Amino acid sequence: LRRAVRRDGQPVHLTAREFDLLYFLARHAGRPFTRMQLLDKVWNIQYEGYDRTVDSHIQRLRAKVEEDPGNPRFIRTVWGIGYKFESGSDE
């Protein structure tokens, strides 16, 4: 697996965890995951006290890969559930 991400043709520096999170969400595009599911699948942690770390990583990831992090096109919030990756189509 080549751990490289580009935005508008330019390389984007992601931490290992940011890359793992993006890769996991993109591999399962369109499917929403709860914070706990992401902790289990990406962090390999099953402790509820860490669920807000997902929010922090999502926020930093959006700042790096989204054109407008406040109105994300790819890393979407699914209210009442968690997060999902969209291929970029407007809903």
Coordinates of C-alpha atoms in Angstrom, one line a residue:
L1 CA 0.0 0.0 0.0
R2 CA 1.5 3.3 -1.1
R3 CA 0.7 5.8 1.6
A4 CA 0.3 8.9 -0.5
V5 CA -2.6 11.4 -0.7
R6 CA -2.9 14.3 -3.2
R7 CA -5.3 17.2 -3.3
D8 CA -5.4 19.2 -6.5
G9 CA -2.3 17.4 -7.6
Q10 CA -0.3 18.4 -4.6
P11 CA 0.9 16.0 -2.0
V12 CA -0.8 16.1 1.4
H13 CA 1.1 15.2 4.5
L14 CA -1.0 13.0 6.7
T15 CA 0.0 11.3 10.0
A16 CA -0.1 7.5 9.9
R17 CA -3.4 7.6 11.9
E18 CA -4.9 10.2 9.6
F19 CA -4.0 8.1 6.6
D20 CA -5.4 4.9 8.2
L21 CA -8.7 6.7 9.0
L22 CA -9.0 8.1 5.5
Y23 CA -8.1 4.8 3.9
F24 CA -10.6 2.9 6.0
L25 CA -13.4 5.3 5.3
A26 CA -12.6 5.5 1.5
R27 CA -12.5 1.7 1.3
H28 CA -16.0 1.6 2.7
A29 CA -17.3 4.7 0.8
G30 CA -20.9 5.5 1.5
R31 CA -21.2 3.4 4.6
P32 CA -21.5 5.4 7.9
F33 CA -19.5 4.3 10.9
T34 CA -19.9 5.3 14.5
R35 CA -17.0 6.7 16.5
M36 CA -16.8 3.4 18.4
Q37 CA -16.6 1.4 15.2
L38 CA -13.9 3.6 13.9
L39 CA -12.0 3.3 17.2
D40 CA -12.3 -0.5 16.9
K41 CA -11.4 -0.8 13.2
V42 CA -8.8 2.0 12.8
W43 CA -7.3 2.4 16.3
N44 CA -8.0 -1.1 17.5
I45 CA -9.3 0.3 20.7
Q46 CA -12.6 -0.6 22.3
Y47 CA -12.7 2.0 25.1
E48 CA -15.6 4.5 25.1
G49 CA -13.5 7.2 26.7
Y50 CA -11.6 7.7 23.5
D51 CA -14.5 8.4 21.2
R52 CA -13.9 12.1 20.9
T53 CA -10.4 11.5 19.6
V54 CA -12.2 10.4 16.4
D55 CA -13.7 13.9 16.1
S56 CA -10.3 15.5 16.5
H57 CA -8.8 13.3 13.8
I58 CA -11.7 13.9 11.5
Q59 CA -11.4 17.7 12.0
R60 CA -7.6 17.6 11.2
L61 CA -8.1 15.3 8.3
R62 CA -10.8 17.6 6.8
A63 CA -8.5 20.6 7.2
K64 CA -5.9 18.8 5.1
V65 CA -8.0 17.1 2.4
E66 CA -11.2 19.2 2.0
E67 CA -11.3 22.4 -0.1
D68 CA -13.8 23.8 2.4
P69 CA -13.4 22.0 5.7
G70 CA -16.5 23.7 7.1
N71 CA -18.6 22.3 4.3
P72 CA -16.9 18.9 3.6
R73 CA -17.4 17.2 0.3
F74 CA -15.7 13.8 1.1
I75 CA -15.6 13.2 4.8
R76 CA -19.2 13.7 5.8
T77 CA -20.9 13.7 9.2
V78 CA -23.9 11.4 9.4
W79 CA -25.9 13.0 12.2
G80 CA -26.8 10.6 15.0
I81 CA -24.4 8.0 13.7
G82 CA -20.9 9.2 12.9
Y83 CA -18.9 9.6 9.7
K84 CA -18.7 8.3 6.2
F85 CA -16.7 9.0 3.0
E86 CA -18.4 10.2 -0.1
S87 CA -17.0 10.1 -3.5
G88 CA -17.5 13.8 -3.8
S89 CA -21.0 14.0 -5.3
D90 CA -23.2 16.7 -3.8
E91 CA -26.2 15.4 -1.9

